[in-house]
XYZ file of C-alpha atoms in Angstrom:
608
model
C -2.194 188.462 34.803
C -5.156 189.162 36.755
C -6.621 188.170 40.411
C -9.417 185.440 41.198
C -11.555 185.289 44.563
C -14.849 183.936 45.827
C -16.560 181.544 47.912
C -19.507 178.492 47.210
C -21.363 178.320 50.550
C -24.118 175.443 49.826
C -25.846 176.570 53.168
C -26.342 179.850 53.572
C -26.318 180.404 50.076
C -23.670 183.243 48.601
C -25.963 186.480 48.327
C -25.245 186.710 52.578
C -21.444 187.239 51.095
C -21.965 189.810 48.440
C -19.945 192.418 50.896
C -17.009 189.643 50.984
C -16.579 189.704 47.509
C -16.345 193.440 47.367
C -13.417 193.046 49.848
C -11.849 190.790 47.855
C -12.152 192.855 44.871
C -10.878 195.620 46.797
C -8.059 193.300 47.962
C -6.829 191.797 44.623
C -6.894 195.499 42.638
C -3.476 195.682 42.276
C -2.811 192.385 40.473
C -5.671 193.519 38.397
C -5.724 197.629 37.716
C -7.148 197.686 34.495
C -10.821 196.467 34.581
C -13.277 193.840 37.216
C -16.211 191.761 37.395
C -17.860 189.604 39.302
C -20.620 186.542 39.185
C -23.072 185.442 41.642
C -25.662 183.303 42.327
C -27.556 181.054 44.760
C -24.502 179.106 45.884
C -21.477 180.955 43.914
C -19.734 184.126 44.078
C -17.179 184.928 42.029
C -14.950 187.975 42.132
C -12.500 188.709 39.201
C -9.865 191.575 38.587
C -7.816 192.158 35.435
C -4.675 193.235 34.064
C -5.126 193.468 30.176
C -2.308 191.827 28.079
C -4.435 189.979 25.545
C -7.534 190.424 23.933
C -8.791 194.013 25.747
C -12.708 193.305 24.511
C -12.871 189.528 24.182
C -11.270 188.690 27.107
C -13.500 190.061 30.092
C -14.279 188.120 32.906
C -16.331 186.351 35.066
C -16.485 184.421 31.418
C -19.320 182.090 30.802
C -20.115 179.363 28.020
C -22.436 179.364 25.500
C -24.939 178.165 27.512
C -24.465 179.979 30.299
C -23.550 176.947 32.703
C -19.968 177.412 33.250
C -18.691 180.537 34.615
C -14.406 180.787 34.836
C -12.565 182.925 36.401
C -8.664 182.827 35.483
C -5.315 184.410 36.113
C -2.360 183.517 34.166
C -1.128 183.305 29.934
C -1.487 180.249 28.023
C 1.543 179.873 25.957
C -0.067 176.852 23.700
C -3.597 178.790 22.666
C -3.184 178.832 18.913
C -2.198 174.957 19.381
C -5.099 174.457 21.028
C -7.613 176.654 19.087
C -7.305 174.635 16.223
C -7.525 171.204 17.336
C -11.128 173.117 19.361
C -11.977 174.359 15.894
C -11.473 170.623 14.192
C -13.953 169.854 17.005
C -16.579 172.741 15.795
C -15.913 174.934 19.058
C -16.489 178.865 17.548
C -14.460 181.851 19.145
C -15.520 185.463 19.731
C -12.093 186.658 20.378
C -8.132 185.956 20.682
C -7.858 185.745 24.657
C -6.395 182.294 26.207
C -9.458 182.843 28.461
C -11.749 181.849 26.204
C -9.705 178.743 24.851
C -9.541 177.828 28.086
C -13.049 177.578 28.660
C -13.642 175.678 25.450
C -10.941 173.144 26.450
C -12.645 172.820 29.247
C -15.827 172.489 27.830
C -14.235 169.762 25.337
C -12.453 167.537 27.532
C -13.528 168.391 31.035
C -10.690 168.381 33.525
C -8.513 165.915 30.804
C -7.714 169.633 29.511
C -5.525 170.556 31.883
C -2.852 168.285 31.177
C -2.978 169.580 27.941
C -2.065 173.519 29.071
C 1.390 174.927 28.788
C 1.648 178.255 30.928
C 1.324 179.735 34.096
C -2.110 180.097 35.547
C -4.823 179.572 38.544
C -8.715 179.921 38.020
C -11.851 178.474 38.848
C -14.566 177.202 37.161
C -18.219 176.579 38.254
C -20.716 174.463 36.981
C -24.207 175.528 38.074
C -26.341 172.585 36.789
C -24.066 170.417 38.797
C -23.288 172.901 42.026
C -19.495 171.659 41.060
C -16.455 173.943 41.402
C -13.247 173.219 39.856
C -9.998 174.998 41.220
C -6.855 174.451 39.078
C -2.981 175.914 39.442
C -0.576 175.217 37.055
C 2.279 172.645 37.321
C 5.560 174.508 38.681
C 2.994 177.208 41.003
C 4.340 179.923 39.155
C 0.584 181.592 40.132
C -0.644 181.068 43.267
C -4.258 179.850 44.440
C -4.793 179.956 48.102
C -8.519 178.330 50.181
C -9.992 177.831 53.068
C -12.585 174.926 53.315
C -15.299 175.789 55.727
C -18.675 174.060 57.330
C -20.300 174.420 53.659
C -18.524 175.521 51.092
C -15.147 176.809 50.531
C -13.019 180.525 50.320
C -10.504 181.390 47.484
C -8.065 183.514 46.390
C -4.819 184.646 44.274
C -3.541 185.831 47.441
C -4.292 185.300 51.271
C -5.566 188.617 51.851
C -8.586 187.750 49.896
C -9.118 184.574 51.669
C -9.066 186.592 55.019
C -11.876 189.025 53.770
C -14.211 186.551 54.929
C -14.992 187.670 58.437
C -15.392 183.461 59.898
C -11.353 183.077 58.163
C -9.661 184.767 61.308
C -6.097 185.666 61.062
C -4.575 182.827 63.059
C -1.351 181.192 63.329
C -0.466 178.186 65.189
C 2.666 176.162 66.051
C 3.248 174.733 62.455
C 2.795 178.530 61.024
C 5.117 179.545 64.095
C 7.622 177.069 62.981
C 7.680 178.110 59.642
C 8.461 182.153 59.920
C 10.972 181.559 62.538
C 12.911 178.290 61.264
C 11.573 178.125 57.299
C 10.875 181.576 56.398
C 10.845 183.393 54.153
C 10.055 179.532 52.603
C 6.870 177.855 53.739
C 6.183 173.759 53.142
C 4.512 173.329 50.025
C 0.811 174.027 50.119
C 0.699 175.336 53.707
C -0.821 178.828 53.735
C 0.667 179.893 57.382
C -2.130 180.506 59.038
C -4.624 178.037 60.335
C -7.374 177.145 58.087
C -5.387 178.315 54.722
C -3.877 176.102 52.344
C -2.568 176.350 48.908
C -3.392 174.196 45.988
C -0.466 172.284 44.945
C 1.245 172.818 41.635
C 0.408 170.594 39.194
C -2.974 169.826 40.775
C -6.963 170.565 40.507
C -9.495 170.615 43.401
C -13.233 169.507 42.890
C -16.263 170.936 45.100
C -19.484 169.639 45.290
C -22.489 169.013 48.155
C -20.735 165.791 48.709
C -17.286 166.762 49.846
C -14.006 168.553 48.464
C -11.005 166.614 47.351
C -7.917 167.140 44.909
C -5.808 165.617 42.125
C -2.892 165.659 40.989
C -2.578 165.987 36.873
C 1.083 166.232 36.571
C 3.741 164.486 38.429
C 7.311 164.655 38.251
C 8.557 160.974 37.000
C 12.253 159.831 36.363
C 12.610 158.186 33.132
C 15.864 157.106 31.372
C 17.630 159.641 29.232
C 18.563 158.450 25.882
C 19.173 160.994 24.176
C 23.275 161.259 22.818
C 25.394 164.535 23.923
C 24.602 165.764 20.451
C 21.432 165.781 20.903
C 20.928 166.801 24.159
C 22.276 170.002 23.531
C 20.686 170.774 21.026
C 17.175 169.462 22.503
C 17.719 171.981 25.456
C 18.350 174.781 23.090
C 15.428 174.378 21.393
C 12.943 173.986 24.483
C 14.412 177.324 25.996
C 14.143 179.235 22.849
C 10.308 177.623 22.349
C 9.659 178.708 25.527
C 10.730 181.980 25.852
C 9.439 182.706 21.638
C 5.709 181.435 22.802
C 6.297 184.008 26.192
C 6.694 186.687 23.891
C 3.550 186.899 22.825
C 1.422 190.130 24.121
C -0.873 193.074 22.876
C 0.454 195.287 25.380
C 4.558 196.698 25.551
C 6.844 193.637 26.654
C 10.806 193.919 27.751
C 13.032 191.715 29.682
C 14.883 191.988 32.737
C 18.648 191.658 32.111
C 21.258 191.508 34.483
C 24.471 190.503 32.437
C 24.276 186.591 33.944
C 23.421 183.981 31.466
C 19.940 183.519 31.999
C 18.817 186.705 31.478
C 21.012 187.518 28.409
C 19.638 184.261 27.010
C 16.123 185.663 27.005
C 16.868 189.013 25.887
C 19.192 187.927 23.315
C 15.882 185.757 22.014
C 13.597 188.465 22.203
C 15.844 191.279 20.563
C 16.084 188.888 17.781
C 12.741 188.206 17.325
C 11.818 192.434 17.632
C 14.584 193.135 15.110
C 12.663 190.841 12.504
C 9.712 192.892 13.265
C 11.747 196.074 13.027
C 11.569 196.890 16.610
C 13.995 197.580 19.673
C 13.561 195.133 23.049
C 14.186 197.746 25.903
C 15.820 195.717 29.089
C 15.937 196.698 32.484
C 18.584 195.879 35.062
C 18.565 197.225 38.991
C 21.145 198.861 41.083
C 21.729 200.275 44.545
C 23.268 203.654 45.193
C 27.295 203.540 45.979
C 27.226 199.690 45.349
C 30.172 200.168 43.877
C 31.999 201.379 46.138
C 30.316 199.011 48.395
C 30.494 195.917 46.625
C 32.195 192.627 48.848
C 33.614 189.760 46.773
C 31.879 186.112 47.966
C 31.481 182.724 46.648
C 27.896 183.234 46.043
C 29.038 186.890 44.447
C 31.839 186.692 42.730
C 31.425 190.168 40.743
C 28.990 193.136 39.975
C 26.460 193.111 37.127
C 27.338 196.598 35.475
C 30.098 195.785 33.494
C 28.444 192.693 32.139
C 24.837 194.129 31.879
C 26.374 197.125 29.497
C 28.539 194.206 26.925
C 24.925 192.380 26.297
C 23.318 195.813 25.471
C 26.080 196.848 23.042
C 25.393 192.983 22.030
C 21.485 193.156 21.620
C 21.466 196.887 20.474
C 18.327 196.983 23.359
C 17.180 200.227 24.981
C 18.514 199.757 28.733
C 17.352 201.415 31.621
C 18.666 201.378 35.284
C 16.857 202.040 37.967
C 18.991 202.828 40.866
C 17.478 202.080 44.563
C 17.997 204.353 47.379
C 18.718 202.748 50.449
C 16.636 204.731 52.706
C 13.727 203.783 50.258
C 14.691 200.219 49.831
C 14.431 200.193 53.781
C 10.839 201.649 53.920
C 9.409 198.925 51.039
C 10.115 196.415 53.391
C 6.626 197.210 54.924
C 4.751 196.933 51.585
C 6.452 194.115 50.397
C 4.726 192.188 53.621
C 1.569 193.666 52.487
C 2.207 192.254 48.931
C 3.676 188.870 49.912
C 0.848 188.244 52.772
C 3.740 187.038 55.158
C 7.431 188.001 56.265
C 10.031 187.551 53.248
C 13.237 187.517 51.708
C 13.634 190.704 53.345
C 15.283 193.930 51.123
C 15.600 190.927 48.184
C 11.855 191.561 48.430
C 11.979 194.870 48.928
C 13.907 196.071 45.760
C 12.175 193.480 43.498
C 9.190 195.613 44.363
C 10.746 199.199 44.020
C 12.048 198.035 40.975
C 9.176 196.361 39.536
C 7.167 199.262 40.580
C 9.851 201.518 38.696
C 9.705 199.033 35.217
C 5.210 199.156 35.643
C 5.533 203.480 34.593
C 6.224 202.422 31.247
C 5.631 198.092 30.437
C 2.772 195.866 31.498
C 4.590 193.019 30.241
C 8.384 191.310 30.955
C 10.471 188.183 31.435
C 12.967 187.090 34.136
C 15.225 184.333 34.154
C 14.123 182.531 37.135
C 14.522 179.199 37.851
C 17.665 177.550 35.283
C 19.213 178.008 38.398
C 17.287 175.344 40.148
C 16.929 173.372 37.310
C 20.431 172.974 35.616
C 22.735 172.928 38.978
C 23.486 176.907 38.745
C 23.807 176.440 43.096
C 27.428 175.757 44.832
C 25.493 172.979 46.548
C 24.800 171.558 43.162
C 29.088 171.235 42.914
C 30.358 171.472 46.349
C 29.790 167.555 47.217
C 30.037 168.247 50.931
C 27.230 170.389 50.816
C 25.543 168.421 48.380
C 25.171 165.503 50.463
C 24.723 167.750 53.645
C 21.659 165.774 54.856
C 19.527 168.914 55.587
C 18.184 172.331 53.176
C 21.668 173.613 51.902
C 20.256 177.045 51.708
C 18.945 176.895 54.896
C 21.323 175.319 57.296
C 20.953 178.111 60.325
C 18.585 176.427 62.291
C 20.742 176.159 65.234
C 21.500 179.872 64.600
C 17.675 180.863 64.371
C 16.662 178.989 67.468
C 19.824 180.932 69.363
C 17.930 184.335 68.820
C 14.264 182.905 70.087
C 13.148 183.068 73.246
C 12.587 179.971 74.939
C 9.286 177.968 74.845
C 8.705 180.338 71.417
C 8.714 177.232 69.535
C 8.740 173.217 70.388
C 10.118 170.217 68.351
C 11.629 173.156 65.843
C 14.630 170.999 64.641
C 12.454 168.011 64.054
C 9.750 170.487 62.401
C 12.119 171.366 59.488
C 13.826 167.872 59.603
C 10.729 165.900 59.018
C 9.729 168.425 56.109
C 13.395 167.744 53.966
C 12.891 164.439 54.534
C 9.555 163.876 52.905
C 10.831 165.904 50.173
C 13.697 163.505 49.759
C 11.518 160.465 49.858
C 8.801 161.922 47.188
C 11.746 162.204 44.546
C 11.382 159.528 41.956
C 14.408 157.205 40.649
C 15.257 154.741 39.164
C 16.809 151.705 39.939
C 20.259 152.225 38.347
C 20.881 155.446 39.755
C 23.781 155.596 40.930
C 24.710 157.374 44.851
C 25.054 160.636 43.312
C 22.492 160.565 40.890
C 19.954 159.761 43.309
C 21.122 162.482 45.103
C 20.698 164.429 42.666
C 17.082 163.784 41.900
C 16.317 164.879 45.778
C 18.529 168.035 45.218
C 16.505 169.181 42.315
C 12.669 168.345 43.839
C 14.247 170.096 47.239
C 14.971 172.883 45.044
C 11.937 173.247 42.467
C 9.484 172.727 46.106
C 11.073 174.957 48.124
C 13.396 177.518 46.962
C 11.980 177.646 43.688
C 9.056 177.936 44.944
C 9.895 180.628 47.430
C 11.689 182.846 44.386
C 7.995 182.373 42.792
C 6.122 183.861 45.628
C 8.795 186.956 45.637
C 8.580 187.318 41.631
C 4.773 187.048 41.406
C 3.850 188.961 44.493
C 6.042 192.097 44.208
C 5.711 192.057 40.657
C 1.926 192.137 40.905
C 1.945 194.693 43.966
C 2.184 197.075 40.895
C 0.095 195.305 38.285
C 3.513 193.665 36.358
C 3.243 190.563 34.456
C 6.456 188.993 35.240
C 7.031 185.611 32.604
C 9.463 183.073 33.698
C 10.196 180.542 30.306
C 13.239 178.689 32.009
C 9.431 177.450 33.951
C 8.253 175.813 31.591
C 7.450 171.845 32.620
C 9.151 170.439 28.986
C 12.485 171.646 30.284
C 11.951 171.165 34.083
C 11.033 167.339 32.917
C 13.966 167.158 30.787
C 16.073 168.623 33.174
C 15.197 166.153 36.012
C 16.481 163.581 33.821
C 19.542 164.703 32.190
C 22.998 163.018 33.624
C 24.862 164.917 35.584
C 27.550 164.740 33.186
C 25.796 166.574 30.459
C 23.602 169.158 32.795
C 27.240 170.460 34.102
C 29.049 170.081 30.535
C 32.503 171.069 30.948
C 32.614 170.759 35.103
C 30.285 174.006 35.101
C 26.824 175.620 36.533
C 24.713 175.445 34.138
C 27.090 173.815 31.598
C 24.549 172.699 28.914
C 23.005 175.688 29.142
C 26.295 177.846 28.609
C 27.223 175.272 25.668
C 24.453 175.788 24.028
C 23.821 179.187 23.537
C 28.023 179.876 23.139
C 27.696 181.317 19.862
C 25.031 183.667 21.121
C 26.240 185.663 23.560
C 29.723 187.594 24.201
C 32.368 184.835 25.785
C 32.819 186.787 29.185
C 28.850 186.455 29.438
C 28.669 182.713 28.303
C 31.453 181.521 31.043
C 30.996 184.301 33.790
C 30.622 182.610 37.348
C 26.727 182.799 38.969
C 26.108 185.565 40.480
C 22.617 185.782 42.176
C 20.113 189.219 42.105
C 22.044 191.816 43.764
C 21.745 193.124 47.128
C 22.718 196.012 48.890
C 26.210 196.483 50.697
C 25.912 200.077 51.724
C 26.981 201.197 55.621
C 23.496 203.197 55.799
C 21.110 200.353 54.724
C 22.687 198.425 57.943
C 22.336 201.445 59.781
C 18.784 202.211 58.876
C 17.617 198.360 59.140
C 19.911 198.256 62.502
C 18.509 201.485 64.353
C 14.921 199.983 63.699
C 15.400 196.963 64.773
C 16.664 198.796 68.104
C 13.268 200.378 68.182
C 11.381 197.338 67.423
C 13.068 195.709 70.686
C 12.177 198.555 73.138
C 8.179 198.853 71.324
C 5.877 197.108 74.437
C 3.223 196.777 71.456
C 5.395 194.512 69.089
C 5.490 190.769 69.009
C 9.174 190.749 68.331
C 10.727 191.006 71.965
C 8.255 187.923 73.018
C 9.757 185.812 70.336
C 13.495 187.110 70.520
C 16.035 187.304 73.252
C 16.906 190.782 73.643
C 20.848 190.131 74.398
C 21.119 187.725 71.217
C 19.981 190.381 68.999
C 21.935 192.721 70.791
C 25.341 190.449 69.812
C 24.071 190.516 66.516
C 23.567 194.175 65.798
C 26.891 194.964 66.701
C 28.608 192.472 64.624
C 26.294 191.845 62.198
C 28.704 190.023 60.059
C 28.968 187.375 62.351
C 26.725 185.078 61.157
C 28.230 181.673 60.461
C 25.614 180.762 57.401
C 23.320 182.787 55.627
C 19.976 182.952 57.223
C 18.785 181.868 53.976
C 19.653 181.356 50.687
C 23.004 183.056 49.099
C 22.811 186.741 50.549
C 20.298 186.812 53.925
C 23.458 188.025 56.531
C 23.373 190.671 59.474
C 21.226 193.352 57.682
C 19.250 190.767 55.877
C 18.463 189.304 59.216
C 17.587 192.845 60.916
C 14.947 193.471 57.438
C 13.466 190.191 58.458
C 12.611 190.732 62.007
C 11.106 194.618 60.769
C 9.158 192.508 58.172
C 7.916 189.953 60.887
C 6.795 193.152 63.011
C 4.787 194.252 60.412
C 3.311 190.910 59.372
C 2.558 190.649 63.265
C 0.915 194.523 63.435
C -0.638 194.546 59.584
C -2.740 191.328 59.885
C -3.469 191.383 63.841
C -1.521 188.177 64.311
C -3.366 185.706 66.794
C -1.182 182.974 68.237
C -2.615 179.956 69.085
């Protein structure tokens, strides 16, 4: 993975900006250690970073064409390159190297922007055509890589992450009543392409943006579309099996060290059960990584979105796999201090210590592998959620994993925010209404549809922005197959029936891959990433949230009533729902108002 920035000003022309993109540079390092470059011209700058997993020599960027017309600039993997490299050779197209950069630019080059329906992968870049003064922004269809801009008078700013859209001394680092809305009654989600603060968006998944003198406007190349399934039970199952293992074979691919993170629940031992297969034909051992917390054990509080620890389960896939594992075991005075940097990494206030360890840990699995895969996202996509099962929550007409917004508003101050129930209201319902049926779908399986598009926009979406930015804090390329848009469109059509086979999360799944994996793994009960349930994390998130309240120079006390997060601290396990998600409770809450008074302090907030 790598990070993109720059900026086409048809005005002033880009050489006035060359300090901007050194900024940016500066700014997107970490998602690109290894090597940089950067393109300018009249109009164009372009600012690239990399982190080398294919193709060290061939693949350096800014890259241009043959002719020297169109410059890219690209973050991501292409998991179809050899696919297309050959139909581009048919065509007469000639390669210097093996990098997906370059076959991107041919396909490009080929079919204009007809090629991007044609990618499978994760990715964001931007391509400019000088003879034409044209820029081209694309992001790939689930936004597993993000591509944030900021149109302005003549031109446009861009950027992997925000904090290279706010180099640009005109982007200031406002926030107004939307942005306001979202940290306090969304966060840690945001509504799809909404940046926060004003003047920032993000390109939509699935969609390209086009830039010329004449104006800016964007497209959507893939949409999500229900279609009938007709496919038997046989067949089903055995068509799901074989997109997740294509998916996660084609994800394996790297010329740097690759592992997998595995935390004993099915999704993870599916893709390390794929991988160790495929090193064992090569006569190699998959190492696999798994994260703890110290004392958890002791610790440890049964729930229905916990049901049990991972250790027990993590050590019967290793003995199953014969992988190398290593733990890496937080400290919770450490996992308390990464809440900071994991603002810094994320641009904005998060999913709290969720956040926080993901980064510790990633940071941890970086000392000795560039490259790894998670198993995000079958959750969303096969009904691994109690709200996918638990029919009063399912047709709960609101965000089942965020249904505190009575709560949240309790704790403000008053006046902090207006219209916040209809805010977050109007925002499920428009998510609702953009799911696509058909007409013979029944109550339930209409519900359904909305369910999974509430799921793949927003909390999807939000487990995205944690995976990619704390992964990339640290220069980790984290690969997600269960992402890839074959299964997600197959999944959105599947019956309900067949996607919970036998009355279970994730029953196809779980069917399918029975013979692969130890029984107690194949049937064990979800069980989310892990969190902390030590007495000193609350105490150490709990004493600084005291100090936060009594600090004259913090935002916090202006937005929060003083005596309701008083109440809180001392019974922090009083909260009737989760403040979002499965696990965000009393300390989660406390992590979330230190992480908002660093956002606030960090970027020099500016309400307006």
């Amino acid at each position: 993975m790598c990070g993109i920035g720059g900026l086409i000003d048809y005005g002033r022309g880009a050489r006035v900006w060359s300090d901007v993109g050194r900024r940016m540079a500066r700014a997107l390092t970490p998602r690109g250690p290894d090597t940089g470059g950067q393109y300018l011209d009249d109009s164009a700058l372009l600012v690239h970073r990399r982190l080398i997993v294919v193709d060290p020599t061939g693949g350096a960027q800014p890259m241009e064409s043959p002719d020297g017309n169109i410059i890219l600039i690209y973050n991501g993997e292409l998991y179809n390159t050899e696919d297309l490299r050959v139909l581009l050779l048919a065509k007469g197209h000639t390669f210097r190297g093996h990098s997906d950069t370059e076959v991107l630019l041919h396909a490009y080059l080929e079919w204009g922007t007809a090629a991007f329906e044609k990618l499978n992968g994760i990715y964001a870049f931007a391509l400019w055509d000088k003879a034409n003064a044209r820029l081209t922004l694309c992001r790939d269809r689930l936004g597993v890589k993000p591509l944030f801009y900021s149109r302005q008078r003549d031109g446009v700013v861009f950027g992997s992450e925000i904090k290279a859209v706010l180099c640009h001394p005109e982007i200031r680092p406002r926030v107004g009543a939307d942005g306001l809305r979202s940290v306090l009654l969304l966060g840690p989600a945001r509504p799809p392409g909404f940046g926060v603060f004003e003047g920032i968006d993000e390109l939509l998944p699935g969609h390209y943006a086009v830039l010329t003198p004449e104006g800016f406007h964007t497209y959507a190349y893939w949409t999500l579309r229900a279609q009938e399934h007709t496919d038997s039970p046989a067949r089903t199952l055995e068509h799901t099996r074989e997109l997740i293992e294509d998916a996660a074979t084609r994800q394996l691919v790297s010329d740097v060290p690759l592992c997998t993170f595995l935390s004993g629940g099915l999704d993870s031992s599916i893709l390390s059960m794929l991988a160790a297969r495929a090193y064992q034909r090569q006569n190699k051992q998959l190492h696999t990584w798994s994260v703890d917390y110290r004392d958890n054990d002791k610790y440890f509080t049964k729930s229905l979105f916990q049901p049990n620890s991972d250790s027990e389960y993590i050590g019967m896939m290793v003995d199953a796999i014969g992988s190398q594992h290593h733990e890496v075991v937080l400290e919770n005075p450490a996992l308390c201090a990464a809440l900071l940097p994991s603002v810094d990494a994320r641009d904005l206030p998060g999913m709290a210590d969720v956040d926080s360890s993901l980064l510790l840990f990633c940071a941890a699995v970086k000392k000795e592998f560039t490259v790894c895969q998670s198993g995000e996202c079958a959750d969303e996509l096969f009904g691994g959620y109690p709200w996918y099962h638990r029919e009063e929550i399912l047709f709960e007409d609101t965000f089942p994993w965020s249904r505190s917004v009575d709560f949240r508003l309790g704790l403000l101050q008053d006046g902090v925010v207006t219209d916040g129930p209809e805010f977050v209201r109007q925002h499920y319902l428009d998510t609702c209404a953009a799911a696509d049926k058909l007409p013979g779908d029944s109550r339930k399986d209409a519900r359904m549809r909305e369910m999974f598009l509430l799921n793949l926009r927003w909390f999807m979406a939000t487990l995205l922005d944690r995976k990619d930015r704390m992964s990339m804090y640290s220069g980790l390329e984290v690969r997600v197959p269960f992402c890839d848009h074959r299964i997600v469109e197959y999944a959105y059509n599947m019956p309900w029936d067949l996607k919970a086979w036998d009355g279970r999360e994730k029953g196809i799944v779980r069917k399918a891959f029975e013979n692969d994996l130890p029984k107690a793994i194949v049937w064990r009960k979800k069980s989310p990433y892990p969190k902390t349930f030590s007495p000193e994390y609350t105490g150490l998130v709990s004493s600084y949230v005291r100090q936060i309240m009594q600090d004259e120079h913090s935002y916090i006390p202006k937005l929060f009533r003083a005596e309701a997060i008083e109440e809180l601290l001392l019974e922090p396990d009083s909260m009737p729902e989760p403040w979002y998600g499965q696990l965000m409770r009393g300390p989660q809450v406390f992590a979330y108002l230190i992480q908002l008074d660093r956002w606030f302090k960090k970027y020099r907030i500016e309400l307006v």
